[in-house]
């Protein structure tokens, strides 16, 4: 029993904590920054003002995690972000393919609390900053409402991943809010004030079938006249959750300080919408539906953006500009919304895509005027236009990983964030990121500590692609279809496909390539052939092209016909090979051809995208000369995903016991082995609501064994579904060879491996 009858003022219970890095904000950027830094060996305090992690991806908001893959609706092939965010998405798909948002919460919490170097403070809001000097953050104070505790947190380095930039704002970091004028950065897509200064907030709802009629009585504050929403006719009884992303408001308000007002307006809209669905009489199918959940905090898009040594801008996105200090990448469209949101007469968004992914420079990830403040998530240094692309969560997470690794590098080197722009330190940072699975466009890992780079690499077999057998369904040519095929220097394509023709038709076959070798937009037509087709089934169509490719890249063999013609497909699927369809994906585009106004600085081009599994079969084909870019040496080339080539060892389709062997001329000490598998970087793996056709990706080996030169089995893994496998041997071994045996994914998919790395030490 505690009895205190005194009347003197009392102080809050206070705890003082110190670490190497304090991360403010537990959205995906803060989570991935914290995990990356902790795994790199530094102590992290992660401060989150909500009861769960994930920010907009959490069960409190329920937005799907998405980035450069853009629902597979653009031309960014194999563009899912790597590293920690990939690990999270792959694991969520494995455990939670249906997209239950509660399971996303549990996974993020599990990942964070599994790291001994992270101290997690939930329900804890930062409210005060103390400066060490004019340009250095010294400490922050934060209050936890659940345990009534005041925390005093000190560290040499801080990261603002709070979304609204609460830490940077209080500390005096230079920031912007609202759209820049067109003239400031010569951005042709800079919006007028009429279109909007800011992106607004959204709230979502979930409905479910109760199995019996449900009566709904709206609250008094519900919107009474649904026709106040210009697009009110788009509401229906089927769509819920973040498929109603366009239920947005607040773009003309202060999206920091007016958030509560914005939330109430969105509640008013949501309950008005549900009243319309339930009680208007237009949706009899909604009789048994009830509201299962309505968001209580809005999902925020835009507020403060802080200034770094460089500001990302429209031209960086559209032109995919090279930056020597690139540490991450983006690939979402430039996605700007009307400021009036759901009440606007304008379309809910303007999405203009680039022809491929773009690098994000390190100079955008720290404050230009505070020496020890990193920036992560949607607060990074970007113009309003570029922010329209960089703001999405998987991109924010990818940036957060770069910040976490940079913080670890600063602590190891005893330096501050800006010092990492020095070329040697920058190369070390990029190498450390690539080691962890982070993809940086145009960069390959050159790891001097990797013993595999000194080995001769041989395989039990290597795929020589000469045929994809005709055992799949027929697809009509009412849309254009293409095969994306990896070609080498000196390749000339001569191939046969099989067609069913209902009536005399014309088949046009085009050979195309992208204007950039590392892009996958077929904007250059090299050759065109036309075949007159009489009716019949299973008719072989051979096309011999004259063009000879001068460098390794992807070729597009495009087929155009009409509804009278169908092409045979194959059930065989291969790492680094895809079929594509020239069609519109309405989730992220308005037509199959991006046709922007002439004066907004955006390119016109066609969209060619895969179909989602279980569709998306390859076209059946026969090649007169086999394609051979699938060799064993790819596993040490430093690139761990398809880019301008597959960058993978792929075993022969008939191989039953695929194996890869590293051989050294002298015995090596091996204590750690890292493997990179194909978890289909083209698949977006949306975290909630969408749902996925499988839990394990079809290209990923189901298991592996590691065997030394004495035929001793060092590791026997029977369950493998992740992209990265990190094997730390109980005891280091001395060996002249290391054999990696893979369990083939399935009869229709050969074994594949992107990367093998070996180290003499157990930790890096």
GROMACS .gro file of C-alpha atoms in nm, residues 173-636:
model
  464
  173UNK     CA    1   1.647   2.224  -3.882
  174UNK     CA    2   1.575   2.410  -4.206
  175UNK     CA    3   1.249   2.286  -4.357
  176UNK     CA    4   0.984   2.359  -4.617
  177UNK     CA    5   0.610   2.310  -4.630
  178UNK     CA    6   0.400   2.347  -4.942
  179UNK     CA    7   0.481   2.344  -5.311
  180UNK     CA    8   0.774   2.525  -5.468
  181UNK     CA    9   0.723   2.757  -5.760
  182UNK     CA   10   0.807   2.618  -6.101
  183UNK     CA   11   1.103   2.854  -6.135
  184UNK     CA   12   1.289   2.746  -5.819
  185UNK     CA   13   1.407   2.410  -5.952
  186UNK     CA   14   1.287   2.446  -6.312
  187UNK     CA   15   1.028   2.174  -6.241
  188UNK     CA   16   0.770   2.181  -6.516
  189UNK     CA   17   0.520   1.978  -6.313
  190UNK     CA   18   0.524   2.216  -6.017
  191UNK     CA   19   0.154   2.265  -5.937
  192UNK     CA   20  -0.032   2.593  -5.935
  193UNK     CA   21  -0.189   2.702  -5.609
  194UNK     CA   22  -0.527   2.616  -5.759
  195UNK     CA   23  -0.426   2.253  -5.789
  196UNK     CA   24  -0.271   2.230  -5.447
  197UNK     CA   25   0.004   2.308  -5.200
  198UNK     CA   26  -0.004   1.985  -4.998
  199UNK     CA   27  -0.127   1.628  -5.014
  200UNK     CA   28  -0.400   1.553  -4.762
  201UNK     CA   29  -0.478   1.280  -4.510
  202UNK     CA   30  -0.694   0.969  -4.556
  203UNK     CA   31  -0.897   0.744  -4.328
  204UNK     CA   32  -1.015   0.397  -4.424
  205UNK     CA   33  -1.288   0.156  -4.319
  206UNK     CA   34  -1.335  -0.221  -4.339
  207UNK     CA   35  -1.670  -0.392  -4.387
  208UNK     CA   36  -1.772  -0.755  -4.340
  209UNK     CA   37  -2.071  -0.980  -4.406
  210UNK     CA   38  -2.249  -1.049  -4.076
  211UNK     CA   39  -2.461  -1.327  -4.224
  212UNK     CA   40  -2.788  -1.152  -4.143
  213UNK     CA   41  -2.944  -0.811  -4.218
  214UNK     CA   42  -2.774  -0.527  -4.032
  215UNK     CA   43  -2.937  -0.189  -3.970
  216UNK     CA   44  -2.713   0.118  -3.970
  217UNK     CA   45  -2.805   0.445  -3.798
  218UNK     CA   46  -2.551   0.714  -3.883
  219UNK     CA   47  -2.405   0.940  -3.615
  220UNK     CA   48  -2.532   1.298  -3.614
  221UNK     CA   49  -2.205   1.430  -3.756
  222UNK     CA   50  -2.216   1.207  -4.067
  223UNK     CA   51  -2.219   1.382  -4.404
  224UNK     CA   52  -2.586   1.411  -4.500
  225UNK     CA   53  -2.558   1.501  -4.868
  226UNK     CA   54  -2.330   1.251  -5.040
  227UNK     CA   55  -2.348   1.450  -5.364
  228UNK     CA   56  -2.115   1.704  -5.205
  229UNK     CA   57  -1.849   1.455  -5.311
  230UNK     CA   58  -1.811   1.498  -5.689
  231UNK     CA   59  -1.714   1.130  -5.735
  232UNK     CA   60  -1.989   0.996  -5.509
  233UNK     CA   61  -2.108   0.756  -5.779
  234UNK     CA   62  -1.778   0.564  -5.745
  235UNK     CA   63  -1.872   0.436  -5.400
  236UNK     CA   64  -1.993   0.078  -5.390
  237UNK     CA   65  -2.049  -0.208  -5.147
  238UNK     CA   66  -1.738  -0.402  -5.251
  239UNK     CA   67  -1.448  -0.164  -5.204
  240UNK     CA   68  -1.311  -0.081  -4.863
  241UNK     CA   69  -0.979  -0.022  -4.692
  242UNK     CA   70  -0.705   0.159  -4.881
  243UNK     CA   71  -0.873   0.091  -5.214
  244UNK     CA   72  -1.055   0.410  -5.114
  245UNK     CA   73  -0.724   0.599  -5.093
  246UNK     CA   74  -0.893   0.895  -5.266
  247UNK     CA   75  -1.111   0.965  -4.961
  248UNK     CA   76  -0.864   1.239  -4.874
  249UNK     CA   77  -0.885   1.579  -4.710
  250UNK     CA   78  -0.666   1.858  -4.574
  251UNK     CA   79  -0.451   1.973  -4.862
  252UNK     CA   80  -0.546   2.337  -4.804
  253UNK     CA   81  -0.493   2.320  -4.428
  254UNK     CA   82  -0.194   2.298  -4.196
  255UNK     CA   83  -0.142   1.922  -4.220
  256UNK     CA   84   0.049   1.923  -3.891
  257UNK     CA   85  -0.158   2.134  -3.656
  258UNK     CA   86  -0.498   2.084  -3.820
  259UNK     CA   87  -0.478   1.704  -3.816
  260UNK     CA   88  -0.757   1.665  -3.559
  261UNK     CA   89  -0.987   1.888  -3.766
  262UNK     CA   90  -0.898   1.688  -4.077
  263UNK     CA   91  -0.971   1.362  -3.894
  264UNK     CA   92  -1.320   1.481  -3.793
  265UNK     CA   93  -1.399   1.582  -4.149
  266UNK     CA   94  -1.288   1.240  -4.273
  267UNK     CA   95  -1.501   1.068  -4.010
  268UNK     CA   96  -1.792   1.279  -4.130
  269UNK     CA   97  -1.728   1.160  -4.488
  270UNK     CA   98  -1.679   0.794  -4.400
  271UNK     CA   99  -1.998   0.760  -4.198
  272UNK     CA  100  -2.182   0.954  -4.467
  273UNK     CA  101  -2.049   0.716  -4.730
  274UNK     CA  102  -2.151   0.413  -4.524
  275UNK     CA  103  -2.496   0.562  -4.469
  276UNK     CA  104  -2.525   0.603  -4.847
  277UNK     CA  105  -2.420   0.241  -4.907
  278UNK     CA  106  -2.651   0.101  -4.640
  279UNK     CA  107  -2.957   0.325  -4.661
  280UNK     CA  108  -2.980   0.477  -5.010
  281UNK     CA  109  -3.146   0.166  -5.155
  282UNK     CA  110  -2.892   0.158  -5.438
  283UNK     CA  111  -2.694  -0.133  -5.289
  284UNK     CA  112  -2.924  -0.422  -5.191
  285UNK     CA  113  -2.615  -0.643  -5.176
  286UNK     CA  114  -2.507  -0.443  -4.868
  287UNK     CA  115  -2.799  -0.561  -4.653
  288UNK     CA  116  -2.585  -0.802  -4.448
  289UNK     CA  117  -2.278  -0.580  -4.436
  290UNK     CA  118  -2.160  -0.406  -4.123
  291UNK     CA  119  -1.869  -0.180  -4.045
  292UNK     CA  120  -1.592  -0.393  -3.896
  293UNK     CA  121  -1.340  -0.112  -3.845
  294UNK     CA  122  -1.296   0.261  -3.904
  295UNK     CA  123  -0.960   0.430  -3.869
  296UNK     CA  124  -0.908   0.648  -3.563
  297UNK     CA  125  -0.595   0.829  -3.678
  298UNK     CA  126  -0.552   0.958  -4.032
  299UNK     CA  127  -0.288   0.833  -4.268
  300UNK     CA  128  -0.073   1.133  -4.345
  301UNK     CA  129   0.089   1.202  -4.678
  302UNK     CA  130   0.269   1.536  -4.659
  303UNK     CA  131   0.371   1.798  -4.407
  304UNK     CA  132   0.726   1.921  -4.346
  305UNK     CA  133   1.017   1.841  -4.575
  306UNK     CA  134   1.365   1.918  -4.444
  307UNK     CA  135   1.658   2.059  -4.635
  308UNK     CA  136   1.972   1.855  -4.684
  309UNK     CA  137   2.285   1.930  -4.881
  310UNK     CA  138   2.087   1.834  -5.192
  311UNK     CA  139   1.716   1.847  -5.272
  312UNK     CA  140   1.574   1.572  -5.488
  313UNK     CA  141   1.372   1.722  -5.771
  314UNK     CA  142   1.153   1.628  -6.066
  315UNK     CA  143   1.441   1.592  -6.310
  316UNK     CA  144   1.613   1.339  -6.082
  317UNK     CA  145   1.304   1.122  -6.097
  318UNK     CA  146   1.210   1.154  -6.464
  319UNK     CA  147   1.563   1.152  -6.606
  320UNK     CA  148   1.684   0.890  -6.358
  321UNK     CA  149   1.984   1.109  -6.290
  322UNK     CA  150   2.304   0.947  -6.169
  323UNK     CA  151   2.436   1.048  -5.827
  324UNK     CA  152   2.775   0.929  -5.710
  325UNK     CA  153   2.643   0.921  -5.353
  326UNK     CA  154   2.336   0.709  -5.430
  327UNK     CA  155   2.237   0.488  -5.136
  328UNK     CA  156   1.876   0.395  -5.222
  329UNK     CA  157   1.628   0.419  -5.507
  330UNK     CA  158   1.271   0.516  -5.582
  331UNK     CA  159   1.031   0.425  -5.857
  332UNK     CA  160   0.678   0.526  -5.764
  333UNK     CA  161   0.518   0.772  -6.002
  334UNK     CA  162   0.520   1.145  -5.937
  335UNK     CA  163   0.187   1.124  -5.764
  336UNK     CA  164   0.032   1.460  -5.673
  337UNK     CA  165  -0.327   1.503  -5.556
  338UNK     CA  166  -0.572   1.793  -5.572
  339UNK     CA  167  -0.565   1.994  -5.249
  340UNK     CA  168  -0.942   1.964  -5.203
  341UNK     CA  169  -0.910   1.587  -5.201
  342UNK     CA  170  -1.238   1.400  -5.193
  343UNK     CA  171  -1.428   1.727  -5.249
  344UNK     CA  172  -1.235   1.813  -5.566
  345UNK     CA  173  -1.380   1.806  -5.915
  346UNK     CA  174  -1.038   1.697  -6.038
  347UNK     CA  175  -0.915   1.336  -6.058
  348UNK     CA  176  -0.797   1.196  -5.727
  349UNK     CA  177  -0.435   1.190  -5.841
  350UNK     CA  178  -0.197   1.269  -6.124
  351UNK     CA  179   0.047   0.980  -6.161
  352UNK     CA  180   0.332   1.033  -6.405
  353UNK     CA  181   0.588   0.757  -6.425
  354UNK     CA  182   0.954   0.755  -6.522
  355UNK     CA  183   1.090   0.492  -6.760
  356UNK     CA  184   1.272   0.319  -6.474
  357UNK     CA  185   1.390   0.356  -6.116
  358UNK     CA  186   1.598   0.652  -5.999
  359UNK     CA  187   1.881   0.678  -5.742
  360UNK     CA  188   1.837   0.870  -5.416
  361UNK     CA  189   2.152   1.052  -5.302
  362UNK     CA  190   2.288   1.035  -4.948
  363UNK     CA  191   2.302   1.415  -4.937
  364UNK     CA  192   1.920   1.416  -4.906
  365UNK     CA  193   1.933   1.216  -4.582
  366UNK     CA  194   2.082   1.459  -4.330
  367UNK     CA  195   2.008   1.816  -4.226
  368UNK     CA  196   2.210   2.087  -4.395
  369UNK     CA  197   2.226   2.300  -4.079
  370UNK     CA  198   2.224   2.050  -3.791
  371UNK     CA  199   2.541   1.846  -3.781
  372UNK     CA  200   2.411   1.526  -3.616
  373UNK     CA  201   2.056   1.494  -3.750
  374UNK     CA  202   1.967   1.228  -4.005
  375UNK     CA  203   1.644   1.243  -4.208
  376UNK     CA  204   1.443   0.935  -4.299
  377UNK     CA  205   1.103   0.863  -4.449
  378UNK     CA  206   0.884   1.131  -4.599
  379UNK     CA  207   1.080   1.418  -4.435
  380UNK     CA  208   1.389   1.377  -4.654
  381UNK     CA  209   1.526   1.662  -4.863
  382UNK     CA  210   1.303   1.673  -5.169
  383UNK     CA  211   1.093   1.924  -5.357
  384UNK     CA  212   0.716   1.892  -5.341
  385UNK     CA  213   0.714   1.738  -5.690
  386UNK     CA  214   0.988   1.482  -5.621
  387UNK     CA  215   0.825   1.410  -5.285
  388UNK     CA  216   0.522   1.295  -5.485
  389UNK     CA  217   0.734   0.991  -5.572
  390UNK     CA  218   0.972   0.947  -5.277
  391UNK     CA  219   0.696   0.959  -5.011
  392UNK     CA  220   0.565   0.603  -5.045
  393UNK     CA  221   0.642   0.361  -4.766
  394UNK     CA  222   0.874   0.104  -4.922
  395UNK     CA  223   1.088   0.388  -5.060
  396UNK     CA  224   1.085   0.552  -4.715
  397UNK     CA  225   1.195   0.221  -4.562
  398UNK     CA  226   1.475   0.180  -4.816
  399UNK     CA  227   1.599   0.529  -4.731
  400UNK     CA  228   1.572   0.445  -4.360
  401UNK     CA  229   1.803   0.149  -4.409
  402UNK     CA  230   2.064   0.376  -4.565
  403UNK     CA  231   2.038   0.610  -4.266
  404UNK     CA  232   2.080   0.323  -4.019
  405UNK     CA  233   2.393   0.202  -4.192
  406UNK     CA  234   2.526   0.557  -4.220
  407UNK     CA  235   2.476   0.608  -3.847
  408UNK     CA  236   2.677   0.293  -3.776
  409UNK     CA  237   2.953   0.414  -4.009
  410UNK     CA  238   2.960   0.750  -3.829
  411UNK     CA  239   3.000   0.580  -3.491
  412UNK     CA  240   3.276   0.350  -3.616
  413UNK     CA  241   3.462   0.639  -3.773
  414UNK     CA  242   3.390   0.895  -3.502
  415UNK     CA  243   3.249   1.137  -3.758
  416UNK     CA  244   2.924   1.323  -3.829
  417UNK     CA  245   2.682   1.253  -4.119
  418UNK     CA  246   2.825   1.501  -4.371
  419UNK     CA  247   3.171   1.343  -4.341
  420UNK     CA  248   3.043   1.028  -4.513
  421UNK     CA  249   3.028   1.217  -4.844
  422UNK     CA  250   3.409   1.184  -4.858
  423UNK     CA  251   3.467   0.935  -5.143
  424UNK     CA  252   3.638   0.659  -4.946
  425UNK     CA  253   3.383   0.668  -4.664
  426UNK     CA  254   3.100   0.686  -4.917
  427UNK     CA  255   3.224   0.375  -5.099
  428UNK     CA  256   3.244   0.191  -4.767
  429UNK     CA  257   2.887   0.296  -4.687
  430UNK     CA  258   2.761   0.178  -5.024
  431UNK     CA  259   2.948  -0.151  -4.986
  432UNK     CA  260   2.797  -0.206  -4.640
  433UNK     CA  261   2.448  -0.144  -4.777
  434UNK     CA  262   2.496  -0.378  -5.072
  435UNK     CA  263   2.618  -0.645  -4.831
  436UNK     CA  264   2.283  -0.634  -4.652
  437UNK     CA  265   2.081  -0.677  -4.971
  438UNK     CA  266   2.018  -0.309  -5.040
  439UNK     CA  267   1.996  -0.251  -5.415
  440UNK     CA  268   2.157   0.067  -5.547
  441UNK     CA  269   2.102   0.119  -5.923
  442UNK     CA  270   2.424   0.102  -6.122
  443UNK     CA  271   2.639  -0.026  -5.835
  444UNK     CA  272   2.782  -0.373  -5.791
  445UNK     CA  273   2.925  -0.509  -5.466
  446UNK     CA  274   3.304  -0.526  -5.466
  447UNK     CA  275   3.372  -0.678  -5.126
  448UNK     CA  276   3.742  -0.742  -5.066
  449UNK     CA  277   3.663  -0.961  -4.764
  450UNK     CA  278   3.449  -1.196  -4.973
  451UNK     CA  279   3.640  -1.519  -5.032
  452UNK     CA  280   3.399  -1.626  -5.306
  453UNK     CA  281   3.540  -1.358  -5.536
  454UNK     CA  282   3.874  -1.546  -5.535
  455UNK     CA  283   3.720  -1.882  -5.620
  456UNK     CA  284   3.658  -2.062  -5.944
  457UNK     CA  285   3.285  -2.124  -5.973
  458UNK     CA  286   3.145  -2.432  -6.146
  459UNK     CA  287   2.794  -2.572  -6.158
  460UNK     CA  288   2.632  -2.909  -6.211
  461UNK     CA  289   2.454  -2.750  -6.507
  462UNK     CA  290   2.375  -2.409  -6.654
  463UNK     CA  291   2.056  -2.318  -6.834
  464UNK     CA  292   2.089  -2.278  -7.209
  465UNK     CA  293   1.750  -2.136  -7.296
  466UNK     CA  294   1.641  -2.286  -7.627
  467UNK     CA  295   1.278  -2.368  -7.558
  468UNK     CA  296   0.982  -2.294  -7.336
  469UNK     CA  297   0.757  -2.591  -7.398
  470UNK     CA  298   0.403  -2.523  -7.530
  471UNK     CA  299   0.205  -2.664  -7.238
  472UNK     CA  300   0.024  -2.355  -7.108
  473UNK     CA  301  -0.308  -2.187  -7.189
  474UNK     CA  302  -0.375  -1.979  -7.499
  475UNK     CA  303  -0.383  -1.600  -7.463
  476UNK     CA  304  -0.568  -1.373  -7.707
  477UNK     CA  305  -0.382  -1.093  -7.884
  478UNK     CA  306  -0.652  -0.837  -7.817
  479UNK     CA  307  -0.367  -0.670  -7.626
  480UNK     CA  308  -0.004  -0.673  -7.728
  481UNK     CA  309   0.217  -0.937  -7.565
  482UNK     CA  310   0.593  -0.963  -7.543
  483UNK     CA  311   0.872  -1.182  -7.415
  484UNK     CA  312   1.145  -1.008  -7.218
  485UNK     CA  313   1.457  -1.205  -7.308
  486UNK     CA  314   1.816  -1.152  -7.187
  487UNK     CA  315   2.058  -1.122  -7.478
  488UNK     CA  316   2.434  -1.089  -7.490
  489UNK     CA  317   2.679  -0.912  -7.713
  490UNK     CA  318   2.656  -1.066  -8.061
  491UNK     CA  319   2.310  -1.221  -8.006
  492UNK     CA  320   2.074  -1.240  -8.304
  493UNK     CA  321   1.727  -1.372  -8.225
  494UNK     CA  322   1.560  -1.636  -8.440
  495UNK     CA  323   1.252  -1.777  -8.269
  496UNK     CA  324   0.928  -1.963  -8.320
  497UNK     CA  325   0.597  -1.925  -8.136
  498UNK     CA  326   0.270  -2.114  -8.182
  499UNK     CA  327  -0.063  -1.951  -8.271
  500UNK     CA  328  -0.426  -2.053  -8.296
  501UNK     CA  329  -0.602  -1.846  -8.562
  502UNK     CA  330  -0.983  -1.833  -8.580
  503UNK     CA  331  -0.998  -1.626  -8.901
  504UNK     CA  332  -0.745  -1.489  -9.145
  505UNK     CA  333  -0.539  -1.234  -8.955
  506UNK     CA  334  -0.217  -1.041  -8.952
  507UNK     CA  335   0.051  -1.096  -8.686
  508UNK     CA  336   0.302  -0.816  -8.638
  509UNK     CA  337   0.623  -0.903  -8.457
  510UNK     CA  338   0.855  -0.628  -8.339
  511UNK     CA  339   1.200  -0.641  -8.186
  512UNK     CA  340   1.251  -0.365  -7.933
  513UNK     CA  341   1.487  -0.253  -7.662
  514UNK     CA  342   1.498   0.017  -7.399
  515UNK     CA  343   1.688   0.339  -7.464
  516UNK     CA  344   1.883   0.263  -7.144
  517UNK     CA  345   2.031  -0.086  -7.097
  518UNK     CA  346   1.919  -0.104  -6.734
  519UNK     CA  347   1.559   0.005  -6.806
  520UNK     CA  348   1.267  -0.212  -6.914
  521UNK     CA  349   1.066   0.032  -7.122
  522UNK     CA  350   1.062  -0.084  -7.488
  523UNK     CA  351   1.088   0.264  -7.638
  524UNK     CA  352   1.326   0.177  -7.926
  525UNK     CA  353   1.194  -0.034  -8.215
  526UNK     CA  354   1.476  -0.216  -8.393
  527UNK     CA  355   1.291  -0.428  -8.646
  528UNK     CA  356   0.938  -0.515  -8.758
  529UNK     CA  357   0.800  -0.824  -8.934
  530UNK     CA  358   0.444  -0.896  -9.053
  531UNK     CA  359   0.304  -1.250  -9.095
  532UNK     CA  360  -0.018  -1.318  -9.287
  533UNK     CA  361  -0.196  -1.592  -9.093
  534UNK     CA  362  -0.460  -1.830  -9.227
  535UNK     CA  363  -0.697  -2.004  -8.988
  536UNK     CA  364  -0.579  -2.311  -8.798
  537UNK     CA  365  -0.457  -2.441  -8.464
  538UNK     CA  366  -0.104  -2.476  -8.332
  539UNK     CA  367   0.049  -2.294  -8.626
  540UNK     CA  368   0.425  -2.233  -8.583
  541UNK     CA  369   0.535  -1.877  -8.656
  542UNK     CA  370   0.907  -1.829  -8.706
  543UNK     CA  371   1.063  -1.482  -8.704
  544UNK     CA  372   1.428  -1.430  -8.791
  545UNK     CA  373   1.563  -1.090  -8.694
  546UNK     CA  374   1.862  -0.928  -8.858
  547UNK     CA  375   1.960  -0.706  -8.566
  548UNK     CA  376   2.271  -0.807  -8.371
  549UNK     CA  377   2.288  -0.681  -8.014
  550UNK     CA  378   2.610  -0.502  -7.922
  551UNK     CA  379   2.591  -0.533  -7.541
  552UNK     CA  380   2.424  -0.741  -7.271
  553UNK     CA  381   2.070  -0.620  -7.214
  554UNK     CA  382   1.707  -0.725  -7.239
  555UNK     CA  383   1.531  -0.760  -7.573
  556UNK     CA  384   1.154  -0.727  -7.615
  557UNK     CA  385   0.997  -0.952  -7.875
  558UNK     CA  386   0.650  -0.797  -7.913
  559UNK     CA  387   0.347  -0.958  -8.075
  560UNK     CA  388   0.044  -0.765  -8.204
  561UNK     CA  389  -0.269  -0.917  -8.356
  562UNK     CA  390  -0.639  -0.916  -8.276
  563UNK     CA  391  -0.902  -1.121  -8.094
  564UNK     CA  392  -0.896  -1.380  -8.376
  565UNK     CA  393  -0.546  -1.485  -8.281
  566UNK     CA  394  -0.417  -1.657  -7.968
  567UNK     CA  395  -0.063  -1.751  -7.873
  568UNK     CA  396   0.033  -2.064  -7.683
  569UNK     CA  397   0.199  -2.014  -7.344
  570UNK     CA  398   0.428  -2.226  -7.129
  571UNK     CA  399   0.396  -2.333  -6.766
  572UNK     CA  400   0.773  -2.314  -6.731
  573UNK     CA  401   0.893  -2.009  -6.536
  574UNK     CA  402   1.250  -1.886  -6.517
  575UNK     CA  403   1.449  -1.643  -6.308
  576UNK     CA  404   1.511  -1.329  -6.515
  577UNK     CA  405   1.259  -1.409  -6.791
  578UNK     CA  406   0.909  -1.261  -6.812
  579UNK     CA  407   0.612  -1.225  -7.042
  580UNK     CA  408   0.463  -0.876  -7.063
  581UNK     CA  409   0.129  -0.736  -7.168
  582UNK     CA  410   0.069  -0.395  -7.324
  583UNK     CA  411  -0.237  -0.300  -7.122
  584UNK     CA  412  -0.355  -0.047  -6.866
  585UNK     CA  413  -0.326  -0.107  -6.493
  586UNK     CA  414  -0.596   0.123  -6.359
  587UNK     CA  415  -0.448   0.115  -6.009
  588UNK     CA  416  -0.164   0.341  -6.122
  589UNK     CA  417  -0.240   0.467  -6.474
  590UNK     CA  418  -0.521   0.590  -6.694
  591UNK     CA  419  -0.426   0.409  -7.016
  592UNK     CA  420  -0.173   0.169  -7.163
  593UNK     CA  421   0.025   0.465  -7.296
  594UNK     CA  422   0.146   0.745  -7.074
  595UNK     CA  423   0.052   1.060  -7.263
  596UNK     CA  424   0.126   1.367  -7.051
  597UNK     CA  425   0.065   1.728  -7.147
  598UNK     CA  426   0.361   1.866  -7.342
  599UNK     CA  427   0.472   2.120  -7.085
  600UNK     CA  428   0.509   1.916  -6.763
  601UNK     CA  429   0.851   1.756  -6.823
  602UNK     CA  430   0.734   1.394  -6.830
  603UNK     CA  431   0.795   1.134  -7.102
  604UNK     CA  432   0.539   0.969  -7.326
  605UNK     CA  433   0.582   0.590  -7.348
  606UNK     CA  434   0.398   0.257  -7.345
  607UNK     CA  435   0.339   0.041  -7.040
  608UNK     CA  436   0.437  -0.325  -7.071
  609UNK     CA  437   0.376  -0.525  -6.754
  610UNK     CA  438   0.350  -0.887  -6.641
  611UNK     CA  439   0.021  -1.034  -6.534
  612UNK     CA  440  -0.003  -1.146  -6.173
  613UNK     CA  441   0.023  -1.513  -6.094
  614UNK     CA  442  -0.139  -1.756  -6.137
  615UNK     CA  443  -0.160  -1.584  -6.478
  616UNK     CA  444   0.150  -1.438  -6.639
  617UNK     CA  445   0.276  -1.755  -6.808
  618UNK     CA  446   0.568  -1.713  -7.047
  619UNK     CA  447   0.496  -1.739  -7.416
  620UNK     CA  448   0.592  -2.079  -7.549
  621UNK     CA  449   0.883  -2.044  -7.788
  622UNK     CA  450   1.174  -2.217  -7.957
  623UNK     CA  451   1.507  -2.039  -8.011
  624UNK     CA  452   1.736  -2.150  -8.292
  625UNK     CA  453   2.038  -2.032  -8.091
  626UNK     CA  454   2.010  -2.073  -7.713
  627UNK     CA  455   2.043  -1.782  -7.473
  628UNK     CA  456   2.323  -1.835  -7.219
  629UNK     CA  457   2.335  -1.552  -6.962
  630UNK     CA  458   2.260  -1.786  -6.670
  631UNK     CA  459   2.614  -1.899  -6.587
  632UNK     CA  460   2.759  -1.993  -6.250
  633UNK     CA  461   2.994  -1.693  -6.247
  634UNK     CA  462   2.693  -1.464  -6.200
  635UNK     CA  463   2.688  -1.547  -5.828
  636UNK     CA  464   3.005  -1.343  -5.774
   0.00000   0.00000   0.00000
